[in-house]
């Protein structure tokens, strides 16, 4: 019996108070970006106030689109498992805790059971561990008389250059460096199994050993009418071998150049002659890859998943049927109804996966909710209203799908700033689109104007650029990367996959190293010029910039906002100091006069140069003196010394 007293268990973490650890370098980069942004914004505000010139356009001060990039320059990572929760709550009839039909064929993504830890008390060698895995993961399916085929597939352990390498490198950085070891089936097992698997060479050797030994074990374990197939677990990853009538053979029907196991399972599902197929793959990518294939398959397909530590089965056929009969999607045209599975696949890709970055502060749940709220506006061809493009269109030559993607992103960011348009009685994003639509402009131009309205309204409603809507060019590059993934996934049921050129889809390869192109060179140069405008300049604190000691005069340039010179500067020309190509600041009307409000400090004496209090404060800030932290006596001393030297 319990005494109802709370006892703290030191070995158990309280998840309610847990947080995601961040490295010192990561925090430093975040703070550096925030300080730079705050500093430049303050300078912009101060300049606008002193020159009496209102700011007409919002500038970007961080080089990368921080909404989709983290501080390490890597794609922003989110939670893709939210998709399963969305489907489970919206289409509950598609899920079951008990498999209602016995599968004739089972296709297993073998990369997942590699993390099954050996029992060190009874497993001494790799042979012991492999036999244990075979009895636990393979043999139970063969013991069922209705199951005639079991397929085991693995990732390519020496894949060609791929966008997945960026995600692999991220995972490797989180793990401790473990040296590779050579081992055979009779070698002793390592004491730390998960640490052993962090080395990719160790994992490759293990996959090769398991594939070979599983084939040998199946020769004596399965019946004559049963078949065991292994794909991707060999030095030549395109090979597939099988055990048929106690003989090991090479089977050409399943040979492929697919490098990922979550895609390869669909080739085996397509090629098998069985009518009922069970796919074991806890990865959320797997069932999203197969969405467009179910309509053409004359089979019942189930996917075994894990939800809150419980085993559940997703009936893919029922899921497609539920999607097409979704009440919120009935507004789509009949032509679009056949594309609904493909639309959902693209929706999953563009909102974040292993190849494409997520959007900061905009997870899959909110994206899916906004899609169900405005499906007709987001993915339909309404030529009259200018709503062109379907989200599933991945052909970059037409850019029709890109327009649908812009509407999806615009609607999602609209949620953060919708109150800004209430004064104009605009209550939805498509009403805003109609209000700015111009028939003489191209569809792309109309979409850019619509997004600019959302950007302007969003600017004062987000804390920093991390939550700001990326530029149009950054969104287009994100869309191209998503199209690459879509084009590869739609070939997952084919033996030969044509991989599009990476350099044409938002990546670049230099010296066999793959990197992401986050924004256009034009935008990056514009941001660099914005930073230089407010930081670079002369340091003439005491002179009036009349001599050659002024750095700006040496370069035959006028002094600008980044200069430290005061109002006595003779190298400035008022509002025209800004670059001619920069339209961020409006030119004031020369005849207009500004009505000065009463200032309690305006009656105090100023220095001989008639410096305003704001200029006076900025001069000390440039000298590294914080007036706020000084007491009254020290403050008087500093001011006296400053006036003496000036």
Coordinates of N, CA and C in Angstrom, one line a residue, residues 85-172:
X85 N -0.4 12.6 -36.5 CA -1.4 13.0 -35.6 C -2.5 13.7 -36.3
X86 N -2.2 14.5 -37.3 CA -3.3 15.2 -38.1 C -4.2 14.2 -38.8
X87 N -3.6 13.2 -39.5 CA -4.4 12.2 -40.2 C -5.2 11.3 -39.2
X88 N -4.6 11.0 -38.1 CA -5.3 10.1 -37.1 C -6.5 10.8 -36.6
X89 N -6.4 12.1 -36.3 CA -7.6 12.8 -35.8 C -8.6 13.1 -36.8
X90 N -8.2 13.3 -38.1 CA -9.1 13.8 -39.1 C -9.7 12.5 -39.9
X91 N -8.9 11.5 -40.0 CA -9.4 10.3 -40.7 C -9.3 9.0 -39.8
X92 N -10.0 9.0 -38.7 CA -9.8 7.9 -37.7 C -10.2 6.5 -38.3
X93 N -11.0 6.4 -39.3 CA -11.4 5.1 -39.8 C -10.3 4.5 -40.6
X94 N -9.3 5.2 -40.9 CA -8.1 4.7 -41.7 C -7.1 4.0 -40.8
X95 N -7.3 4.1 -39.5 CA -6.3 3.5 -38.5 C -7.0 2.5 -37.6
X96 N -6.2 1.5 -37.3 CA -6.7 0.4 -36.4 C -5.5 -0.1 -35.6
X97 N -5.8 -0.6 -34.4 CA -4.8 -1.2 -33.5 C -4.6 -2.7 -33.8
X98 N -5.5 -3.3 -34.5 CA -5.4 -4.7 -34.8 C -5.4 -4.8 -36.4
X99 N -4.6 -5.6 -36.9 CA -4.6 -5.9 -38.3 C -5.7 -6.8 -38.7
X100 N -6.6 -6.3 -39.5 CA -7.9 -7.1 -39.8 C -7.6 -8.2 -40.8
X101 N -6.6 -8.0 -41.7 CA -6.4 -9.0 -42.7 C -4.9 -9.5 -42.5
X102 N -4.8 -10.8 -42.7 CA -3.4 -11.3 -42.7 C -2.7 -11.0 -44.0
X103 N -1.5 -10.4 -43.9 CA -0.9 -10.0 -45.2 C -0.2 -11.2 -45.8
X104 N -0.4 -11.2 -47.2 CA 0.3 -12.3 -47.9 C 1.8 -11.9 -48.1
X105 N 2.1 -10.6 -48.1 CA 3.5 -10.1 -48.3 C 3.8 -9.1 -47.2
X106 N 5.0 -9.2 -46.6 CA 5.4 -8.2 -45.6 C 6.7 -7.6 -46.1
X107 N 6.7 -6.2 -46.2 CA 7.9 -5.5 -46.6 C 8.4 -4.7 -45.4
X108 N 9.7 -4.9 -45.1 CA 10.3 -4.4 -43.8 C 11.4 -3.4 -44.2
X109 N 11.3 -2.2 -43.6 CA 12.5 -1.3 -43.7 C 13.5 -1.7 -42.7
X110 N 14.5 -2.3 -43.1 CA 15.5 -2.9 -42.1 C 16.3 -2.0 -41.3
X111 N 16.4 -0.7 -41.7 CA 17.2 0.3 -41.0 C 16.7 0.5 -39.6
X112 N 15.5 0.2 -39.3 CA 14.9 0.5 -38.0 C 15.2 -0.6 -36.9
X113 N 15.2 -1.9 -37.3 CA 15.5 -2.9 -36.3 C 17.0 -3.0 -36.0
X114 N 17.8 -2.3 -36.7 CA 19.3 -2.3 -36.4 C 19.5 -1.7 -35.0
X115 N 18.6 -0.8 -34.5 CA 18.7 -0.2 -33.2 C 18.2 -1.0 -32.1
X116 N 17.8 -2.3 -32.4 CA 17.4 -3.2 -31.4 C 18.6 -3.6 -30.6
X117 N 18.7 -3.3 -29.4 CA 19.9 -3.6 -28.6 C 20.1 -5.0 -28.3
X118 N 21.3 -5.6 -28.4 CA 21.5 -7.0 -28.0 C 21.4 -7.2 -26.5
X119 N 21.0 -8.4 -26.1 CA 21.0 -8.7 -24.7 C 22.4 -9.2 -24.3
X120 N 23.2 -8.4 -23.7 CA 24.6 -8.7 -23.5 C 24.7 -9.9 -22.6
X121 N 23.7 -10.2 -21.8 CA 23.8 -11.4 -20.9 C 23.8 -12.7 -21.6
X122 N 23.1 -12.7 -22.8 CA 23.0 -13.9 -23.6 C 23.6 -13.8 -25.0
X123 N 23.8 -12.6 -25.5 CA 24.4 -12.4 -26.8 C 25.8 -12.0 -26.7
X124 N 26.7 -12.9 -27.0 CA 28.1 -12.6 -26.9 C 28.8 -12.2 -28.2
X125 N 28.4 -12.8 -29.3 CA 28.9 -12.6 -30.6 C 27.9 -12.0 -31.6
X126 N 28.3 -11.5 -32.8 CA 27.4 -11.0 -33.8 C 26.5 -12.1 -34.3
X127 N 27.0 -13.4 -34.3 CA 26.1 -14.5 -34.7 C 24.9 -14.6 -33.8
X128 N 25.2 -14.6 -32.5 CA 24.1 -14.6 -31.5 C 23.1 -13.5 -31.7
X129 N 23.6 -12.3 -32.0 CA 22.7 -11.2 -32.2 C 21.9 -11.3 -33.4
X130 N 22.5 -11.8 -34.5 CA 21.8 -11.9 -35.8 C 20.7 -13.0 -35.7
X131 N 21.0 -14.1 -35.1 CA 20.0 -15.2 -34.9 C 18.8 -14.6 -34.1
X132 N 19.1 -13.8 -33.1 CA 18.1 -13.2 -32.2 C 17.2 -12.3 -33.1
X133 N 17.8 -11.5 -33.9 CA 17.1 -10.6 -34.8 C 16.2 -11.3 -35.7
X134 N 16.7 -12.4 -36.3 CA 16.0 -13.2 -37.3 C 14.7 -13.8 -36.7
X135 N 14.9 -14.4 -35.5 CA 13.8 -15.0 -34.8 C 12.7 -14.0 -34.3
X136 N 13.2 -12.8 -34.0 CA 12.3 -11.8 -33.5 C 11.6 -11.0 -34.7
X137 N 12.3 -10.7 -35.8 CA 11.7 -9.8 -36.8 C 11.3 -10.4 -38.1
X138 N 11.8 -11.6 -38.4 CA 11.5 -12.3 -39.7 C 10.7 -13.5 -39.5
X139 N 11.1 -14.4 -38.6 CA 10.5 -15.7 -38.5 C 9.0 -15.7 -38.1
X140 N 8.6 -14.8 -37.2 CA 7.1 -14.8 -36.9 C 6.2 -14.6 -38.1
X141 N 6.7 -13.9 -39.1 CA 5.8 -13.7 -40.3 C 5.7 -15.0 -41.1
X142 N 6.9 -15.7 -41.2 CA 6.8 -17.0 -41.9 C 6.1 -18.1 -41.2
X143 N 5.9 -18.0 -39.9 CA 5.2 -18.9 -39.1 C 3.7 -18.8 -39.4
X144 N 3.3 -17.7 -40.0 CA 1.9 -17.5 -40.4 C 1.7 -18.2 -41.8
X145 N 0.8 -19.1 -41.9 CA 0.6 -19.9 -43.1 C 0.2 -19.0 -44.3
X146 N -0.5 -17.9 -44.0 CA -1.0 -17.0 -45.1 C 0.1 -16.1 -45.7
X147 N 1.2 -15.9 -45.0 CA 2.3 -15.0 -45.5 C 3.2 -15.9 -46.3
X148 N 3.4 -15.5 -47.6 CA 4.2 -16.3 -48.5 C 5.5 -15.5 -48.9
X149 N 5.5 -14.2 -48.6 CA 6.7 -13.4 -49.0 C 7.1 -12.5 -47.8
X150 N 8.4 -12.4 -47.6 CA 8.9 -11.4 -46.6 C 10.0 -10.7 -47.3
X151 N 9.9 -9.3 -47.5 CA 11.0 -8.5 -48.1 C 11.7 -7.7 -47.1
X152 N 13.0 -7.7 -47.1 CA 13.8 -6.8 -46.2 C 14.6 -5.9 -47.0
X153 N 14.4 -4.6 -46.9 CA 15.2 -3.6 -47.7 C 16.0 -2.7 -46.8
X154 N 17.1 -2.2 -47.3 CA 18.0 -1.3 -46.6 C 18.3 -0.1 -47.4
X155 N 18.8 0.9 -46.7 CA 19.3 2.1 -47.4 C 20.6 1.7 -48.1
X156 N 20.9 2.5 -49.2 CA 22.3 2.4 -49.8 C 23.3 2.9 -48.8
X157 N 24.2 2.1 -48.4 CA 25.2 2.5 -47.4 C 26.4 3.3 -48.0
X158 N 26.5 3.4 -49.3 CA 27.5 4.2 -49.9 C 26.7 5.0 -51.0
X159 N 25.8 5.9 -50.6 CA 25.0 6.5 -51.6 C 25.7 7.6 -52.4
X160 N 25.3 7.9 -53.6 CA 25.9 9.1 -54.3 C 25.5 10.4 -53.6
X161 N 26.1 11.4 -54.1 CA 25.8 12.8 -53.6 C 24.4 13.1 -53.6
X162 N 23.8 13.4 -52.4 CA 22.4 13.6 -52.3 C 22.1 14.7 -51.3
X163 N 20.9 15.4 -51.4 CA 20.5 16.3 -50.4 C 20.3 15.7 -49.0
X164 N 20.1 14.4 -49.0 CA 20.0 13.8 -47.7 C 21.3 13.8 -46.9
X165 N 22.5 14.1 -47.6 CA 23.8 14.2 -47.0 C 23.8 15.3 -45.9
X166 N 23.1 16.4 -46.2 CA 23.0 17.5 -45.3 C 22.4 17.1 -44.0
X167 N 21.3 16.3 -44.0 CA 20.7 15.8 -42.8 C 21.5 14.8 -42.1
X168 N 22.2 14.0 -42.9 CA 23.1 12.9 -42.3 C 24.2 13.6 -41.5
X169 N 24.8 14.7 -42.1 CA 25.9 15.4 -41.5 C 25.4 16.0 -40.2
X170 N 24.2 16.5 -40.2 CA 23.6 17.1 -39.0 C 23.5 16.1 -37.9
X171 N 23.1 14.9 -38.2 CA 22.9 13.8 -37.2 C 24.3 13.4 -36.7
X172 N 25.3 13.3 -37.6 CA 26.6 12.9 -37.2 C 27.2 13.9 -36.3

